[in-house]
mmCIF file of C-alpha atoms in Angstrom:
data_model
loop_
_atom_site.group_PDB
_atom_site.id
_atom_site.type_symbol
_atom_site.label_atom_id
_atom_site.label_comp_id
_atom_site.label_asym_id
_atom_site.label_seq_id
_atom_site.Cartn_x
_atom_site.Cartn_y
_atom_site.Cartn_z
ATOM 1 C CA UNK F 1 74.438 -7.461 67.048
ATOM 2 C CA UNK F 2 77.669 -5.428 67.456
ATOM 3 C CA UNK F 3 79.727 -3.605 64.509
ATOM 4 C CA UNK F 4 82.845 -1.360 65.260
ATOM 5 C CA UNK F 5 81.798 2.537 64.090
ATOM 6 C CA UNK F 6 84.626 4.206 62.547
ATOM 7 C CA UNK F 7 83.086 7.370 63.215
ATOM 8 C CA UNK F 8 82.103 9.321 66.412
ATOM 9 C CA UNK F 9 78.938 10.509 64.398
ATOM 10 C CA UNK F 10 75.915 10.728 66.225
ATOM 11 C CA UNK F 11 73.660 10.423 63.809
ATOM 12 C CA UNK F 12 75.212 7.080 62.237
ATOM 13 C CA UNK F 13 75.384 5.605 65.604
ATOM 14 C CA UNK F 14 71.354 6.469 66.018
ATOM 15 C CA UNK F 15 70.592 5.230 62.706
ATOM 16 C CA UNK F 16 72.615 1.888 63.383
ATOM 17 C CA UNK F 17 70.816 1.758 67.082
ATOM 18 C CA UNK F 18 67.622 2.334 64.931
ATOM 19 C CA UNK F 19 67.999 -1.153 63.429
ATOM 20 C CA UNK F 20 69.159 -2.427 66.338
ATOM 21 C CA UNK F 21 72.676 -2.885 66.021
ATOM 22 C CA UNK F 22 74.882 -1.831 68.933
ATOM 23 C CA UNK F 23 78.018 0.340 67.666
ATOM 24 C CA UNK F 24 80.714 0.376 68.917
ATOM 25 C CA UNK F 25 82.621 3.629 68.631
ATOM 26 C CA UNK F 26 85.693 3.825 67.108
ATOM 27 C CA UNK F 27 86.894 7.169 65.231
ATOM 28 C CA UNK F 28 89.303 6.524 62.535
ATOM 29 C CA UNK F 29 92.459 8.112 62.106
ATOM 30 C CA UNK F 30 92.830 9.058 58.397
ATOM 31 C CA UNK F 31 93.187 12.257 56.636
ATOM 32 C CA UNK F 32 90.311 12.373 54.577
ATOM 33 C CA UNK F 33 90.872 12.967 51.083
ATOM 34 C CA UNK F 34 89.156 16.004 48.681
ATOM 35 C CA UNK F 35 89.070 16.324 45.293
ATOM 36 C CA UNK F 36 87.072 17.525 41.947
ATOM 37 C CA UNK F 37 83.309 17.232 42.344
ATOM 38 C CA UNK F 38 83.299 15.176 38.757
ATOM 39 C CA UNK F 39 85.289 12.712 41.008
ATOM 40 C CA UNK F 40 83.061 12.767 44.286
ATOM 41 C CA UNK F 41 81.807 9.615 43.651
ATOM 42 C CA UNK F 42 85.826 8.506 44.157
ATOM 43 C CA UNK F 43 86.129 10.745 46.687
ATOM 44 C CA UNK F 44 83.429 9.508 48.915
ATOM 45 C CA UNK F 45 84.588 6.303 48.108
ATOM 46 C CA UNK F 46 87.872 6.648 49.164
ATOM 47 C CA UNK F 47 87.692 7.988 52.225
ATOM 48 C CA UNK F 48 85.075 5.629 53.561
ATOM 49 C CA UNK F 49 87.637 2.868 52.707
ATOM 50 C CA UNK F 50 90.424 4.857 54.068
ATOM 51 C CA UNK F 51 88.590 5.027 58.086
ATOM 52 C CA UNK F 52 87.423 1.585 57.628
ATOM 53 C CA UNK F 53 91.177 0.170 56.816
ATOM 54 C CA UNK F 54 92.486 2.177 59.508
ATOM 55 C CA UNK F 55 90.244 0.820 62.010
ATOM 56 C CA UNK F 56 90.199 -2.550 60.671
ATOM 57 C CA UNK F 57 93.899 -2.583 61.423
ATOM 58 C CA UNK F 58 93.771 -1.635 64.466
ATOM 59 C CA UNK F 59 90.767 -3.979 66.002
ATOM 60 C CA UNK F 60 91.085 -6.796 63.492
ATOM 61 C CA UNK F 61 88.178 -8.709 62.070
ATOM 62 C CA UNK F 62 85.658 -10.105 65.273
ATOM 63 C CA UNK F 63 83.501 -7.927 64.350
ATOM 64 C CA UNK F 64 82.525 -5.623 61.205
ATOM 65 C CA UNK F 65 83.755 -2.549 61.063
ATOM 66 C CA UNK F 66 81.484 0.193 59.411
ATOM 67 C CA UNK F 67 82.454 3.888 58.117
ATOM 68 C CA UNK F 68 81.068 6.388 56.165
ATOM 69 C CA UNK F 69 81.591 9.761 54.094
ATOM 70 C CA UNK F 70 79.287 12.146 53.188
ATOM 71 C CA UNK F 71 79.674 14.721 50.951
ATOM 72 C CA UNK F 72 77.308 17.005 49.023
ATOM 73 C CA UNK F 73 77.919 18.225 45.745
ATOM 74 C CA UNK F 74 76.684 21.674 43.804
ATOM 75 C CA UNK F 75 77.648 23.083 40.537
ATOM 76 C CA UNK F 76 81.004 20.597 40.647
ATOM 77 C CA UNK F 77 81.563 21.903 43.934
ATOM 78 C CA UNK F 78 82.280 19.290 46.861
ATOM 79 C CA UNK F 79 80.726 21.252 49.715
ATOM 80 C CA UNK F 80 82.285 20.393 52.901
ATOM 81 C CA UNK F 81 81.613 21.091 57.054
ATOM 82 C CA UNK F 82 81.782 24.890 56.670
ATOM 83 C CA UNK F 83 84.791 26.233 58.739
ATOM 84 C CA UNK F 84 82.696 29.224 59.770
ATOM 85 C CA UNK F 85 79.235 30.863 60.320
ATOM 86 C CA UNK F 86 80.050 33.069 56.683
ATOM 87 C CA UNK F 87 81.076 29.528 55.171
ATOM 88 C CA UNK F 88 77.778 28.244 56.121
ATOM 89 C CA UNK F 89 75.834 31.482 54.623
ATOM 90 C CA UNK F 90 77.357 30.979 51.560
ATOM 91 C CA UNK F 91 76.676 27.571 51.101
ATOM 92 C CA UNK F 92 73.334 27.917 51.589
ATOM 93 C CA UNK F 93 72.355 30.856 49.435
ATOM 94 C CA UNK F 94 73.894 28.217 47.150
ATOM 95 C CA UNK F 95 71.258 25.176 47.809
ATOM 96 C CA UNK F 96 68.534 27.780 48.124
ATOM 97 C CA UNK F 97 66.089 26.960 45.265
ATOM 98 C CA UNK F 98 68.403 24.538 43.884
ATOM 99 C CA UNK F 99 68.889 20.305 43.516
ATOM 100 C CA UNK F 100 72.422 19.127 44.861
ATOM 101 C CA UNK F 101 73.579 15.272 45.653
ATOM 102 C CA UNK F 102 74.039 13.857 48.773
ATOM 103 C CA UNK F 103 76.579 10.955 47.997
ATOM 104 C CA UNK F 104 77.277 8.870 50.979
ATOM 105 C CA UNK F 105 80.888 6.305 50.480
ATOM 106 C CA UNK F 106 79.820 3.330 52.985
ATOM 107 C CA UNK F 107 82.970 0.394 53.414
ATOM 108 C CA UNK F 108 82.414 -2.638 55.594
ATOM 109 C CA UNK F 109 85.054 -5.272 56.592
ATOM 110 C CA UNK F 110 84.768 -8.415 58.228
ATOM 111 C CA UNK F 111 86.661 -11.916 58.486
ATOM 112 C CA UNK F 112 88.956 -10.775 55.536
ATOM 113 C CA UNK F 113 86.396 -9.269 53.059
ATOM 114 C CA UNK F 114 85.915 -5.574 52.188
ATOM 115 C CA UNK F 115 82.797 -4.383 50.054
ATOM 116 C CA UNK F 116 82.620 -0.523 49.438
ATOM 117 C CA UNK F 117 79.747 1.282 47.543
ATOM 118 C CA UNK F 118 78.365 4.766 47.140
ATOM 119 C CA UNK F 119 74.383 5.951 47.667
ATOM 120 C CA UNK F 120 73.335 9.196 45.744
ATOM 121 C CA UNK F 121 70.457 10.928 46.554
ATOM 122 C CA UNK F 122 69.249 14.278 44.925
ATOM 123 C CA UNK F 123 68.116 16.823 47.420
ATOM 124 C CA UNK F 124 66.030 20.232 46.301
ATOM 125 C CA UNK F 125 65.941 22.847 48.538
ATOM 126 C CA UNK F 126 62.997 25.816 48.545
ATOM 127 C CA UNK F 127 63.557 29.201 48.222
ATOM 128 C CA UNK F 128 65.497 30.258 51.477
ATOM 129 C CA UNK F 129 65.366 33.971 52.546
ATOM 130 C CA UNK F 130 68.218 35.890 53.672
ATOM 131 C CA UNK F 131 66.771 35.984 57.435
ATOM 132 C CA UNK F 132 65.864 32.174 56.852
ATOM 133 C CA UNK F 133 69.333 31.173 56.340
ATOM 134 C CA UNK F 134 70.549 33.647 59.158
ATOM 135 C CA UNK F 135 68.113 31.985 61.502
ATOM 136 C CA UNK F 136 69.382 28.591 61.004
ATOM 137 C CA UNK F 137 72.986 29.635 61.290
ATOM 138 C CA UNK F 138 72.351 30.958 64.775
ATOM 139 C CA UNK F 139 71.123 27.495 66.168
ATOM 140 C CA UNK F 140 74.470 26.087 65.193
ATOM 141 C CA UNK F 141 73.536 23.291 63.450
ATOM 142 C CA UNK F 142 75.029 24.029 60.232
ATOM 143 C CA UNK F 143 78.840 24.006 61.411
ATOM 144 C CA UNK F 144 79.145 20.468 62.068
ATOM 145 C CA UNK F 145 77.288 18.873 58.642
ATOM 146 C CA UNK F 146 78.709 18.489 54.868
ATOM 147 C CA UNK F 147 76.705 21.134 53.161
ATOM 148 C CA UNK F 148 75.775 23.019 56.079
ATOM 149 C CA UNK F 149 72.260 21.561 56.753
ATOM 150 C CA UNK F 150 70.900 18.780 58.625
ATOM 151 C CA UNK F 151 67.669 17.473 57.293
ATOM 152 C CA UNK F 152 67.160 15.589 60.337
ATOM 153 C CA UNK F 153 67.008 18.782 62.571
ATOM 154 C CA UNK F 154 65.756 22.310 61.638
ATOM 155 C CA UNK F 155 67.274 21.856 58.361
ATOM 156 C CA UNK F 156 63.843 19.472 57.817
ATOM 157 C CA UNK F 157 62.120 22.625 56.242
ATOM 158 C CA UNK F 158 64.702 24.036 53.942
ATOM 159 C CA UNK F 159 64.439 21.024 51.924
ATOM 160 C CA UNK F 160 61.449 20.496 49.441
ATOM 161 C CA UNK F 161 61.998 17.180 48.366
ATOM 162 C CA UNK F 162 64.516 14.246 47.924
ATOM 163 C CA UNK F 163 64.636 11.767 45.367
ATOM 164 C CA UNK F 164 66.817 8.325 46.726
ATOM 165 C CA UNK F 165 67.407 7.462 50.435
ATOM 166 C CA UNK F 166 66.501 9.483 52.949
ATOM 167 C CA UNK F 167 69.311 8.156 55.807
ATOM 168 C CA UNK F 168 71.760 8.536 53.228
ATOM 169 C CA UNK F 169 71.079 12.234 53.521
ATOM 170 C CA UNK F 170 71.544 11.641 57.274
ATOM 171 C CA UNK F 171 74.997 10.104 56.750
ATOM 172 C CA UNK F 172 73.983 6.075 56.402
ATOM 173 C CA UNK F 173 71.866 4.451 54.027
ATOM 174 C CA UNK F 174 70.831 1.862 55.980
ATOM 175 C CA UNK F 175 69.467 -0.471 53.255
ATOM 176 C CA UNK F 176 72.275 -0.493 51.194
ATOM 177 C CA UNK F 177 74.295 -1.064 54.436
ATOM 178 C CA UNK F 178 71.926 -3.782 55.195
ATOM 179 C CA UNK F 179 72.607 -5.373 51.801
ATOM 180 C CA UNK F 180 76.141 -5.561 52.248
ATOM 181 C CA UNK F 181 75.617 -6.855 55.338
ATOM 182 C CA UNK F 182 74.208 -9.223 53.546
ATOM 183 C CA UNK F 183 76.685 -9.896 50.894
ATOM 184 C CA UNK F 184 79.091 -10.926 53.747
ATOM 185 C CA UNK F 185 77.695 -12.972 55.900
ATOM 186 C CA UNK F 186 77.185 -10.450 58.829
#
C-alpha cells in the first residue's frame, strides 16, 4: 500500500514502512501555526490539517495523504524544535524529573473525505544531571525534535515512563492512524 507523506520526517516514514505501507514523500508547504499551550490540542490539530490540505491540493485524492504535528507541552508551555544548543539545555532542565504531553495532530484525506484527531501521551522524565543533559546535546539529536529529545534514540534513557502510545511520542501513532484508515475505506 502507498500513502502520500506530507512530511520529510524520518521517523514517520519508518514507522509507516514498519506497517508496511510505502510513503511517498511529500513535504508540505504551510506555515505551521503556534499558540497557547491550553490550546495545543488546536494547535496540533491545526497544523496537521493545514500540511495535509496543502498537499492534498496539490496531488489530489489517488492516494491518502498523511501528516502529522507533534508538539510537547510543559507548564502551558508549547515546547518546540529548539533553535539552538542553549534552547535545548533549557528545555530539558525543564522535563528533568517532570511529566509533560506528547500530543501528536494526525489528518488523513482520501477520495473527498478528511478525518483529523489528536493522540496524547504523558511522558515522565528521571532526574537528568547537568553533564547528562550536556552529553546528549553534543550528539545532536536534540536540535531537530519538539521538546528536544528523541525517545527513539539516546533520548530512550532520559525518559522513565510513558503512559499512552509510544509512536505517538515518535511522531505517529500508528493505531489511531490505522483506525482512521479504517474509518475511510483505505
Amino acid at each position: 500500500m502507498k500513502v502520500i507523506l506530507a512530511s520529510a520526517s524520518p521517523r514517520r516514514q519508518a514507522l509507516l514502512q514498519q506497517l508496511g505501507i510505502e510513503p511517498v514523500v511529500q513535504p508540505a508547504s504551510f506555515d505551521e501555526v503556534g499558540g497557547r499551550a491550553e490550546l495545543a490540542h488546536e494547535v496540533a490539530l491545526t497544523n496537521a490539517k493545514g500540511k495535509c490540505d496543502a498537499v492534498y491540493a496539490e496531488v489530489g485524492d489517488e492516494l491518502p495523504v498523511v501528516a502529522a504535528d507533534t508538539i510537547v507541552v510543559i507548564d502551558n508551555v508549547i515546547l518546540g524544535k529548539p533553535q539552538d544548543e542553549a534552547e535545548a539545555q533549557a528545555m530539558l532542565t525543564r522535563l528533568s524529573g517532570r511529566t509533560h504531553q506528547v500530543m501528536t495532530g494526525v489528518a488523513v484525506r482520501y477520495k473527498g473525505q478528511q478525518l483529523a484527531k489528536v493522540c496524547t501521551t504523558d511522558v515522565s522524565f528521571r532526574e537528568l544531571t547537568a553533564a547528562e543533559i550536556a552529553a546528549y546535546i553534543a550528539t545532536k539529536e536534540p536540535l531537530d525534535k519538539a521538546g528536544a529529545y528523541g525517545i527513539q534514540g539516546r533520548g530512550a534513557v532520559l525518559v522513565e515512563k510513558i503512559n499512552g502510545c509510544y509512536n505517538n511520542v515518535v511522531g505517529l501513532p500508528l493505531t489511531m492512524l490505522h483506525e482512521m484508515f479504517r474509518q475511510l475505506g483505505v
